[in-house]
């Protein structure tokens, strides 16, 4: 069985290794890749393109360890998340007391990013993947309360018109006033959505 021969001498200079580390720290997206995951294959591509040096992928892992990186499972964080808005619980409780039916609404779908992933990051620093909550193929809009659940399947990513159609169904099926709790997805704050919410403000409120 043939074994891969790793380089016995350094092909990258010390300065080139420092530059490689700076490139990696800028992130994969800044280097033309579709997500924030570093693999040994991608790093080997960067080394070849930037420095004209070819390393086997297995050796790239050793090199990354030398540069202070380790292979880690990152935390996910939606770009639409608003850190300053996680304070709506008192308003939600007040709405319930005023006779509103509270529904938590969210969208989901088939993501281009794998669900179980690892990437190279500095040792001791857990990487965070910031990604848009948008998907290809099929998406699902769902709304859940303490007593029931509603959902709708749509083709492609969820758009404002899909959400408006779904909200119309919720209004039709529920006699109570409705409070929708959802995130800061752009479709939730579009001009079309604002006009719809304004037209139905007597029966429909939203919290972000």
PDB file of N, CA and C in Angstrom, residues 76-83 128-134 183-186:
ATOM      1  N   UNK A  76     -23.621  28.007  15.915  1.00  0.00           N
ATOM      2  CA  UNK A  76     -24.356  28.673  14.838  1.00  0.00           C
ATOM      3  C   UNK A  76     -25.056  29.909  15.398  1.00  0.00           C
ATOM      4  N   UNK A  77     -25.086  30.958  14.592  1.00  0.00           N
ATOM      5  CA  UNK A  77     -25.799  32.163  14.992  1.00  0.00           C
ATOM      6  C   UNK A  77     -26.427  32.798  13.760  1.00  0.00           C
ATOM      7  N   UNK A  78     -27.737  32.989  13.807  1.00  0.00           N
ATOM      8  CA  UNK A  78     -28.422  33.596  12.667  1.00  0.00           C
ATOM      9  C   UNK A  78     -28.071  35.070  12.565  1.00  0.00           C
ATOM     10  N   UNK A  79     -27.851  35.544  11.355  1.00  0.00           N
ATOM     11  CA  UNK A  79     -27.571  36.961  11.137  1.00  0.00           C
ATOM     12  C   UNK A  79     -28.762  37.821  11.519  1.00  0.00           C
ATOM     13  N   UNK A  80     -29.968  37.241  11.412  1.00  0.00           N
ATOM     14  CA  UNK A  80     -31.173  38.016  11.704  1.00  0.00           C
ATOM     15  C   UNK A  80     -31.424  38.189  13.200  1.00  0.00           C
ATOM     16  N   UNK A  81     -30.694  37.467  14.045  1.00  0.00           N
ATOM     17  CA  UNK A  81     -30.912  37.567  15.485  1.00  0.00           C
ATOM     18  C   UNK A  81     -30.574  38.973  15.981  1.00  0.00           C
ATOM     19  N   UNK A  82     -31.450  39.549  16.778  1.00  0.00           N
ATOM     20  CA  UNK A  82     -31.259  40.881  17.336  1.00  0.00           C
ATOM     21  C   UNK A  82     -30.948  40.736  18.820  1.00  0.00           C
ATOM     22  N   UNK A  83     -29.690  40.961  19.182  1.00  0.00           N
ATOM     23  CA  UNK A  83     -29.257  40.733  20.556  1.00  0.00           C
ATOM     24  C   UNK A  83     -29.990  41.634  21.552  1.00  0.00           C
ATOM     25  N   UNK A 128     -17.854  30.786  15.538  1.00  0.00           N
ATOM     26  CA  UNK A 128     -19.292  31.021  15.380  1.00  0.00           C
ATOM     27  C   UNK A 128     -19.584  31.219  13.909  1.00  0.00           C
ATOM     28  N   UNK A 129     -20.517  30.435  13.372  1.00  0.00           N
ATOM     29  CA  UNK A 129     -20.924  30.585  11.978  1.00  0.00           C
ATOM     30  C   UNK A 129     -22.087  31.559  11.919  1.00  0.00           C
ATOM     31  N   UNK A 130     -21.907  32.668  11.237  1.00  0.00           N
ATOM     32  CA  UNK A 130     -22.995  33.620  11.014  1.00  0.00           C
ATOM     33  C   UNK A 130     -23.532  33.392   9.623  1.00  0.00           C
ATOM     34  N   UNK A 131     -24.795  33.051   9.547  1.00  0.00           N
ATOM     35  CA  UNK A 131     -25.352  32.671   8.252  1.00  0.00           C
ATOM     36  C   UNK A 131     -26.747  33.219   8.091  1.00  0.00           C
ATOM     37  N   UNK A 132     -27.134  33.450   6.882  1.00  0.00           N
ATOM     38  CA  UNK A 132     -28.484  33.921   6.591  1.00  0.00           C
ATOM     39  C   UNK A 132     -29.465  32.765   6.693  1.00  0.00           C
ATOM     40  N   UNK A 133     -30.645  33.073   7.227  1.00  0.00           N
ATOM     41  CA  UNK A 133     -31.680  32.058   7.349  1.00  0.00           C
ATOM     42  C   UNK A 133     -32.471  31.962   6.043  1.00  0.00           C
ATOM     43  N   UNK A 134     -31.795  31.531   5.006  1.00  0.00           N
ATOM     44  CA  UNK A 134     -32.456  31.390   3.704  1.00  0.00           C
ATOM     45  C   UNK A 134     -32.095  30.037   3.120  1.00  0.00           C
ATOM     46  N   UNK A 183     -38.780  36.402  14.460  1.00  0.00           N
ATOM     47  CA  UNK A 183     -37.453  37.014  14.468  1.00  0.00           C
ATOM     48  C   UNK A 183     -37.366  38.158  13.458  1.00  0.00           C
ATOM     49  N   UNK A 184     -36.136  38.604  13.201  1.00  0.00           N
ATOM     50  CA  UNK A 184     -35.923  39.773  12.346  1.00  0.00           C
ATOM     51  C   UNK A 184     -35.630  39.420  10.894  1.00  0.00           C
ATOM     52  N   UNK A 185     -36.204  38.359  10.399  1.00  0.00           N
ATOM     53  CA  UNK A 185     -36.067  38.020   8.986  1.00  0.00           C
ATOM     54  C   UNK A 185     -36.532  39.205   8.140  1.00  0.00           C
ATOM     55  N   UNK A 186     -35.829  39.487   7.051  1.00  0.00           N
ATOM     56  CA  UNK A 186     -36.156  40.663   6.233  1.00  0.00           C
ATOM     57  C   UNK A 186     -37.599  40.637   5.727  1.00  0.00           C
TER      58      UNK A 186
END
